[in-house]
Amino acid sequence: MEKRAFNILEFVRNTIVKIIPENSQFFRWMTLIGLKINARKHHKPLKSLVMGVYATQHCNLNCKCCTAFSPIAEEEFLNIETYKKDMEKLAKLTENKLTSFYVSGGEPLLHPQILEIFNVARELFPKTMVNFMTNGLLLLKMPEISWENCQKNNVTISVSRYPINIDINGIKEKSNKYNVKFEYIGGDDVPVKSMWKYPLDLEGKQSLKTSYNICSQINRCITMKDGLIYACNTIAGIEHFNKYFNTNLEVLSGDVLKLHEVKKLDEIYEYLSTPKPFCRYCNRKGLILGIKYGTSKKEINEWT
Ligand code: SF4
Ligand code: SF4
């Protein structure tokens, strides 16, 4: 198993989290400053893309405040045929190069064609880091063929460190056996996850610029789905929130980019470089940190 490179920023963050309670005012204040600095870095003009897809919107866990809206999402699988077409178009635009490509969810391993998702990504982006983000629950149930596929396609397994009972040593052993890269999202010493809430403003009264300027999702959570590019997974998944709570947080034409209409990669960079109309629903300043991990009761206040 290839060792993950040491990341000084992750180390500093993980050390601070162990010392200062995440739900304290001081930690919140530091985080908002950190997000602003981080966002500036991500707001620089792009030279390459971090692109992602949601293999499924639903999940086999039910975590409160889930930013993917999975606890309230109907069963939804990435459409393989559309995915292939989108990936072909993206490969053409980028000359087969991305900074990285991630397969997320929900829980990606619930997708019956997950291996095909990896195959397509690797075939079209031979030199790009491909990883899939999982809660880890199904990893040891994966058949040998799936491990072999991860090895063949050089897919990194990225596990979120939830306080749940999974055999992490068993997973590491399997990863070693198949020479598959394994990492905890946030680094080897990342503390067990607490939840963060970025409240949605149902009235859409937030300043676009303020929300956008401290948004950590910009250029990091770009999501491709059914021929559309979304600046973030919040916009991409909001239909599930709307349906469940009978709300109408509108996604306007300026929120998305129609991939088949894009002629040059610069058009994608340009789209990502400005606040989206949907940012008016995002109360990024109202961020609540250090929420004790727990089960979702599917109540609207988990997201507002
Ligand atoms: S494991 Fe992740 S995607 Fe699934 S419900 Fe929990 S937070 Fe959401
Ligand atoms: S809607 Fe705007 S502020 Fe909210 S997560 Fe997406 S890009 Fe960030």
Tab-separated table of C-alpha atoms and ligand atoms in Angstrom:
chain	number	residue	atom	x	y	z
A	1	MET	CA	0.000	0.000	0.000
A	2	GLU	CA	1.458	3.316	-1.048
A	3	LYS	CA	1.941	5.671	1.901
A	4	ARG	CA	-0.007	8.933	1.913
A	5	ALA	CA	2.155	12.057	1.697
A	6	PHE	CA	2.489	14.056	4.934
A	7	ASN	CA	0.347	17.191	4.804
A	8	ILE	CA	1.438	19.922	7.217
A	9	LEU	CA	-1.901	21.804	7.075
A	10	GLU	CA	-3.859	18.665	7.923
A	11	PHE	CA	-1.440	17.937	10.778
A	12	VAL	CA	-1.854	21.448	12.238
A	13	ARG	CA	-5.631	21.297	11.910
A	14	ASN	CA	-5.879	17.844	13.456
A	15	THR	CA	-3.659	18.895	16.365
A	16	ILE	CA	-5.777	22.014	17.042
A	17	VAL	CA	-9.000	19.976	16.965
A	18	LYS	CA	-7.564	17.692	19.648
A	19	ILE	CA	-6.827	20.688	21.918
A	20	ILE	CA	-9.691	23.139	21.331
A	21	PRO	CA	-13.337	21.995	21.437
A	22	GLU	CA	-14.871	22.260	17.981
A	23	ASN	CA	-18.069	23.779	19.343
A	24	SER	CA	-16.253	26.658	21.107
A	25	GLN	CA	-16.476	30.258	19.863
A	26	PHE	CA	-12.698	30.375	19.494
A	27	PHE	CA	-12.643	27.359	17.206
A	28	ARG	CA	-15.507	28.800	15.175
A	29	TRP	CA	-13.720	32.109	14.825
A	30	MET	CA	-10.490	30.391	13.718
A	31	THR	CA	-12.401	28.231	11.270
A	32	LEU	CA	-14.094	31.204	9.607
A	33	ILE	CA	-10.689	32.867	9.157
A	34	GLY	CA	-9.264	29.583	7.848
A	35	LEU	CA	-12.165	29.198	5.417
A	36	LYS	CA	-11.623	32.698	4.114
A	37	ILE	CA	-7.919	32.081	3.517
A	38	ASN	CA	-8.626	28.684	2.025
A	39	ALA	CA	-11.390	30.030	-0.183
A	40	ARG	CA	-9.071	32.706	-1.539
A	41	LYS	CA	-6.676	29.989	-2.574
A	42	HIS	CA	-9.492	28.170	-4.315
A	43	HIS	CA	-10.821	31.307	-5.944
A	44	LYS	CA	-7.621	31.830	-7.936
A	45	PRO	CA	-8.070	31.347	-11.671
A	46	LEU	CA	-8.025	27.670	-12.415
A	47	LYS	CA	-5.508	25.765	-14.468
A	48	SER	CA	-7.061	22.367	-13.963
A	49	LEU	CA	-10.210	20.856	-12.465
A	50	VAL	CA	-11.121	18.727	-9.477
A	51	MET	CA	-14.247	17.020	-10.772
A	52	GLY	CA	-16.640	14.680	-9.017
A	53	VAL	CA	-19.736	12.583	-9.481
A	54	TYR	CA	-22.207	11.192	-6.980
A	55	ALA	CA	-22.509	7.469	-7.650
A	56	THR	CA	-25.609	7.429	-5.459
A	57	GLN	CA	-27.457	10.139	-3.607
A	58	HIS	CA	-28.769	7.731	-0.971
A	59	CYS	CA	-26.644	6.090	1.673
A	60	ASN	CA	-26.477	3.111	4.016
A	61	LEU	CA	-25.854	5.469	6.938
A	62	ASN	CA	-28.211	8.128	8.196
A	63	CYS	CA	-26.077	10.927	9.644
A	64	LYS	CA	-27.636	14.124	10.884
A	65	CYS	CA	-26.744	17.303	8.957
A	66	CYS	CA	-25.426	15.245	6.005
A	67	THR	CA	-24.270	17.791	3.426
A	68	ALA	CA	-25.265	15.416	0.623
A	69	PHE	CA	-28.906	15.345	1.851
A	70	SER	CA	-28.643	11.543	1.793
A	71	PRO	CA	-30.945	10.833	4.775
A	72	ILE	CA	-33.809	12.566	2.960
A	73	ALA	CA	-32.879	11.568	-0.590
A	74	GLU	CA	-34.804	9.082	-2.628
A	75	GLU	CA	-32.826	6.197	-4.071
A	76	GLU	CA	-30.842	7.660	-6.976
A	77	PHE	CA	-28.071	6.016	-8.991
A	78	LEU	CA	-25.690	7.710	-11.395
A	79	ASN	CA	-26.885	6.946	-14.917
A	80	ILE	CA	-23.999	5.095	-16.532
A	81	GLU	CA	-24.780	6.007	-20.130
A	82	THR	CA	-25.021	9.744	-19.358
A	83	TYR	CA	-21.933	9.478	-17.176
A	84	LYS	CA	-19.927	7.985	-20.057
A	85	LYS	CA	-21.001	10.730	-22.437
A	86	ASP	CA	-20.222	13.436	-19.857
A	87	MET	CA	-16.811	11.941	-19.157
A	88	GLU	CA	-15.997	11.722	-22.874
A	89	LYS	CA	-16.889	15.372	-23.343
A	90	LEU	CA	-14.888	16.360	-20.256
A	91	ALA	CA	-11.891	14.347	-21.474
A	92	LYS	CA	-12.038	16.118	-24.814
A	93	LEU	CA	-12.186	19.552	-23.201
A	94	THR	CA	-9.356	18.855	-20.751
A	95	GLU	CA	-7.163	16.758	-23.059
A	96	ASN	CA	-7.685	13.897	-20.612
A	97	LYS	CA	-6.219	15.755	-17.652
A	98	LEU	CA	-7.801	16.670	-14.323
A	99	THR	CA	-6.199	17.538	-10.995
A	100	SER	CA	-8.267	14.744	-9.506
A	101	PHE	CA	-11.531	12.915	-9.997
A	102	TYR	CA	-13.658	11.717	-7.105
A	103	VAL	CA	-16.593	9.345	-6.883
A	104	SER	CA	-18.760	10.232	-3.926
A	105	GLY	CA	-22.266	9.902	-2.558
A	106	GLY	CA	-24.302	8.875	-0.550
A	107	GLU	CA	-22.430	5.617	-0.475
A	108	PRO	CA	-20.765	4.853	-3.839
A	109	LEU	CA	-20.518	1.137	-3.112
A	110	LEU	CA	-24.317	0.874	-3.303
A	111	HIS	CA	-24.085	1.480	-7.054
A	112	PRO	CA	-24.304	-1.891	-8.854
A	113	GLN	CA	-21.998	-0.626	-11.644
A	114	ILE	CA	-19.416	1.043	-9.465
A	115	LEU	CA	-16.574	-0.844	-11.187
A	116	GLU	CA	-17.685	0.482	-14.557
A	117	ILE	CA	-17.602	3.993	-13.086
A	118	PHE	CA	-13.950	3.416	-12.142
A	119	ASN	CA	-13.124	1.828	-15.520
A	120	VAL	CA	-14.474	4.809	-17.452
A	121	ALA	CA	-12.644	7.306	-15.224
A	122	ARG	CA	-9.332	5.529	-15.585
A	123	GLU	CA	-9.652	4.916	-19.300
A	124	LEU	CA	-10.400	8.568	-20.068
A	125	PHE	CA	-8.084	10.093	-17.456
A	126	PRO	CA	-5.068	7.775	-17.372
A	127	LYS	CA	-2.847	10.057	-15.280
A	128	THR	CA	-5.417	11.582	-12.931
A	129	MET	CA	-5.784	10.660	-9.267
A	130	VAL	CA	-9.098	8.824	-8.970
A	131	ASN	CA	-10.551	8.222	-5.542
A	132	PHE	CA	-13.813	7.160	-4.060
A	133	MET	CA	-15.178	8.472	-0.817
A	134	THR	CA	-16.894	5.952	1.373
A	135	ASN	CA	-18.099	5.526	4.929
A	136	GLY	CA	-16.259	2.190	4.858
A	137	LEU	CA	-19.158	-0.011	5.966
A	138	LEU	CA	-19.187	-2.125	2.806
A	139	LEU	CA	-15.469	-2.289	2.092
A	140	LEU	CA	-14.871	-5.689	3.663
A	141	LYS	CA	-17.932	-7.047	1.880
A	142	MET	CA	-16.483	-6.084	-1.504
A	143	PRO	CA	-15.743	-9.158	-3.613
A	144	GLU	CA	-12.162	-9.843	-4.693
A	145	ILE	CA	-12.974	-8.584	-8.166
A	146	SER	CA	-13.694	-5.120	-6.748
A	147	TRP	CA	-10.346	-4.979	-4.965
A	148	GLU	CA	-8.635	-6.131	-8.161
A	149	ASN	CA	-10.480	-3.417	-10.067
A	150	CYS	CA	-9.308	-0.738	-7.593
A	151	GLN	CA	-5.769	-2.022	-8.035
A	152	LYS	CA	-5.985	-2.173	-11.839
A	153	ASN	CA	-7.474	1.322	-12.026
A	154	ASN	CA	-5.245	2.747	-9.317
A	155	VAL	CA	-8.258	3.980	-7.347
A	156	THR	CA	-7.614	5.438	-3.904
A	157	ILE	CA	-10.071	4.538	-1.158
A	158	SER	CA	-10.860	7.602	0.977
A	159	VAL	CA	-12.723	6.828	4.186
A	160	SER	CA	-14.566	9.410	6.302
A	161	ARG	CA	-13.751	8.768	9.935
A	162	TYR	CA	-17.203	8.476	11.472
A	163	PRO	CA	-17.580	7.124	15.026
A	164	ILE	CA	-18.985	3.846	13.734
A	165	ASN	CA	-17.897	0.318	14.205
A	166	ILE	CA	-15.790	-0.701	11.222
A	167	ASP	CA	-12.782	-2.993	11.115
A	168	ILE	CA	-10.259	-0.434	9.938
A	169	ASN	CA	-7.301	-2.797	10.444
A	170	GLY	CA	-9.049	-5.395	8.304
A	171	ILE	CA	-9.588	-2.759	5.601
A	172	LYS	CA	-5.945	-1.694	5.753
A	173	GLU	CA	-4.852	-5.336	5.475
A	174	LYS	CA	-7.021	-5.840	2.409
A	175	SER	CA	-5.702	-2.611	0.869
A	176	ASN	CA	-2.161	-3.830	1.490
A	177	LYS	CA	-2.907	-7.218	0.006
A	178	TYR	CA	-4.220	-5.674	-3.217
A	179	ASN	CA	-1.804	-2.768	-3.191
A	180	VAL	CA	-4.690	-0.290	-3.156
A	181	LYS	CA	-4.099	3.168	-1.694
A	182	PHE	CA	-6.085	3.846	1.473
A	183	GLU	CA	-6.520	7.151	3.302
A	184	TYR	CA	-8.656	8.755	5.924
A	185	ILE	CA	-10.208	11.951	4.524
A	186	GLY	CA	-8.341	14.620	6.500
A	187	GLY	CA	-5.204	12.554	7.101
A	188	ASP	CA	-3.988	9.578	9.134
A	189	ASP	CA	-4.408	11.297	12.492
A	190	VAL	CA	-7.753	12.975	11.714
A	191	PRO	CA	-9.984	12.950	14.815
A	192	VAL	CA	-13.278	11.087	14.734
A	193	LYS	CA	-15.761	13.151	12.778
A	194	SER	CA	-18.206	15.604	14.272
A	195	MET	CA	-20.761	17.206	11.984
A	196	TRP	CA	-20.760	20.743	10.602
A	197	LYS	CA	-23.849	22.562	9.501
A	198	TYR	CA	-23.898	25.218	6.797
A	199	PRO	CA	-27.450	26.487	7.313
A	200	LEU	CA	-29.648	27.075	4.305
A	201	ASP	CA	-31.551	30.376	4.293
A	202	LEU	CA	-34.993	29.386	3.007
A	203	GLU	CA	-35.775	32.992	2.104
A	204	GLY	CA	-32.644	33.384	-0.008
A	205	LYS	CA	-31.576	36.653	1.576
A	206	GLN	CA	-27.833	36.052	1.847
A	207	SER	CA	-25.343	38.205	-0.027
A	208	LEU	CA	-24.021	36.195	-2.967
A	209	LYS	CA	-20.554	37.644	-2.612
A	210	THR	CA	-20.272	37.083	1.141
A	211	SER	CA	-21.384	33.474	0.887
A	212	TYR	CA	-19.189	32.762	-2.090
A	213	ASN	CA	-16.142	34.442	-0.562
A	214	ILE	CA	-16.048	32.083	2.409
A	215	CYS	CA	-17.237	29.013	0.584
A	216	SER	CA	-14.881	26.084	0.932
A	217	GLN	CA	-16.725	24.098	-1.721
A	218	ILE	CA	-15.705	26.352	-4.603
A	219	ASN	CA	-13.470	24.486	-7.015
A	220	ARG	CA	-13.328	21.519	-4.653
A	221	CYS	CA	-16.844	20.106	-4.826
A	222	ILE	CA	-17.619	20.615	-8.514
A	223	THR	CA	-20.233	18.036	-9.380
A	224	MET	CA	-21.164	16.600	-12.756
A	225	LYS	CA	-24.600	15.055	-13.181
A	226	ASP	CA	-26.795	14.242	-16.180
A	227	GLY	CA	-25.014	16.543	-18.626
A	228	LEU	CA	-24.749	19.442	-16.193
A	229	ILE	CA	-21.885	20.901	-14.202
A	230	TYR	CA	-22.697	22.309	-10.776
A	231	ALA	CA	-20.335	24.568	-8.829
A	232	CYS	CA	-21.018	22.570	-5.674
A	233	ASN	CA	-22.777	19.501	-4.372
A	234	THR	CA	-25.302	21.655	-2.477
A	235	ILE	CA	-26.857	22.919	-5.704
A	236	ALA	CA	-26.574	19.477	-7.293
A	237	GLY	CA	-28.467	17.808	-4.439
A	238	ILE	CA	-31.000	20.477	-3.459
A	239	GLU	CA	-33.836	18.815	-5.392
A	240	HIS	CA	-33.904	16.130	-2.699
A	241	PHE	CA	-34.211	18.722	0.061
A	242	ASN	CA	-36.960	20.527	-1.857
A	243	LYS	CA	-38.888	17.349	-2.458
A	244	TYR	CA	-38.674	16.092	1.105
A	245	PHE	CA	-39.547	19.374	2.811
A	246	ASN	CA	-41.805	20.741	0.095
A	247	THR	CA	-39.666	23.851	-0.305
A	248	ASN	CA	-38.694	25.712	-3.441
A	249	LEU	CA	-35.038	26.692	-3.309
A	250	GLU	CA	-34.737	27.486	-6.979
A	251	VAL	CA	-31.887	26.405	-9.205
A	252	LEU	CA	-31.685	28.969	-11.999
A	253	SER	CA	-30.034	28.696	-15.394
A	254	GLY	CA	-27.049	30.693	-14.075
A	255	ASP	CA	-26.424	28.020	-11.448
A	256	VAL	CA	-25.474	25.300	-13.900
A	257	LEU	CA	-23.438	24.821	-17.024
A	258	LYS	CA	-24.711	22.641	-19.848
A	259	LEU	CA	-21.734	20.475	-20.671
A	260	HIS	CA	-22.751	19.757	-24.267
A	261	GLU	CA	-22.822	23.508	-25.007
A	262	VAL	CA	-19.278	24.073	-23.721
A	263	LYS	CA	-16.730	24.601	-26.513
A	264	LYS	CA	-13.603	25.453	-24.517
A	265	LEU	CA	-12.314	24.559	-21.066
A	266	ASP	CA	-12.069	28.271	-20.253
A	267	GLU	CA	-15.863	28.439	-20.266
A	268	ILE	CA	-15.924	26.046	-17.301
A	269	TYR	CA	-13.243	28.069	-15.483
A	270	GLU	CA	-15.222	31.228	-16.116
A	271	TYR	CA	-18.442	29.669	-14.831
A	272	LEU	CA	-16.655	28.660	-11.617
A	273	SER	CA	-15.086	32.062	-11.051
A	274	THR	CA	-18.241	33.949	-9.998
A	275	PRO	CA	-20.900	33.547	-7.286
A	276	LYS	CA	-23.916	31.561	-8.367
A	277	PRO	CA	-27.501	32.835	-7.907
A	278	PHE	CA	-28.067	29.892	-5.552
A	279	CYS	CA	-25.452	31.295	-3.119
A	280	ARG	CA	-28.282	33.523	-1.809
A	281	TYR	CA	-29.644	30.467	0.002
A	282	CYS	CA	-26.297	29.648	1.642
A	283	ASN	CA	-25.692	31.170	5.052
A	284	ARG	CA	-21.989	30.300	5.130
A	285	LYS	CA	-21.317	32.770	7.968
A	286	GLY	CA	-23.850	30.936	10.115
A	287	LEU	CA	-21.698	27.806	10.099
A	288	ILE	CA	-22.200	25.614	13.188
A	289	LEU	CA	-19.292	23.382	14.133
A	290	GLY	CA	-18.706	20.424	16.398
A	291	ILE	CA	-22.211	18.959	16.277
A	292	LYS	CA	-22.038	15.603	18.006
A	293	TYR	CA	-22.300	12.807	15.477
A	294	GLY	CA	-25.713	11.155	15.532
A	295	THR	CA	-28.598	9.778	13.552
A	296	SER	CA	-30.702	12.051	11.389
A	297	LYS	CA	-34.278	12.574	12.498
A	298	LYS	CA	-34.874	14.031	9.022
A	299	GLU	CA	-35.971	17.340	10.496
A	300	ILE	CA	-35.531	20.523	8.485
A	301	ASN	CA	-33.478	22.216	11.204
A	302	GLU	CA	-30.609	19.819	10.467
A	303	TRP	CA	-30.065	21.808	7.284
A	304	THR	CA	-31.420	25.284	8.126
B	1	SF4	S1	-22.079	8.529	5.514
B	1	SF4	FE1	-21.747	10.546	4.569
B	1	SF4	S2	-23.163	10.544	2.827
B	1	SF4	FE2	-23.836	8.886	4.176
B	1	SF4	S3	-25.408	9.815	5.491
B	1	SF4	FE3	-23.443	9.967	6.555
B	1	SF4	S4	-22.656	12.018	6.014
B	1	SF4	FE4	-24.244	11.489	4.522
B	2	SF4	S1	-24.355	27.645	-3.284
B	2	SF4	FE1	-22.579	29.041	-3.392
B	2	SF4	S2	-21.977	29.411	-1.276
B	2	SF4	FE2	-23.345	27.623	-1.281
B	2	SF4	S3	-21.970	25.862	-1.354
B	2	SF4	FE3	-22.546	26.352	-3.457
B	2	SF4	S4	-20.967	27.730	-4.239
B	2	SF4	FE4	-20.787	27.676	-2.000
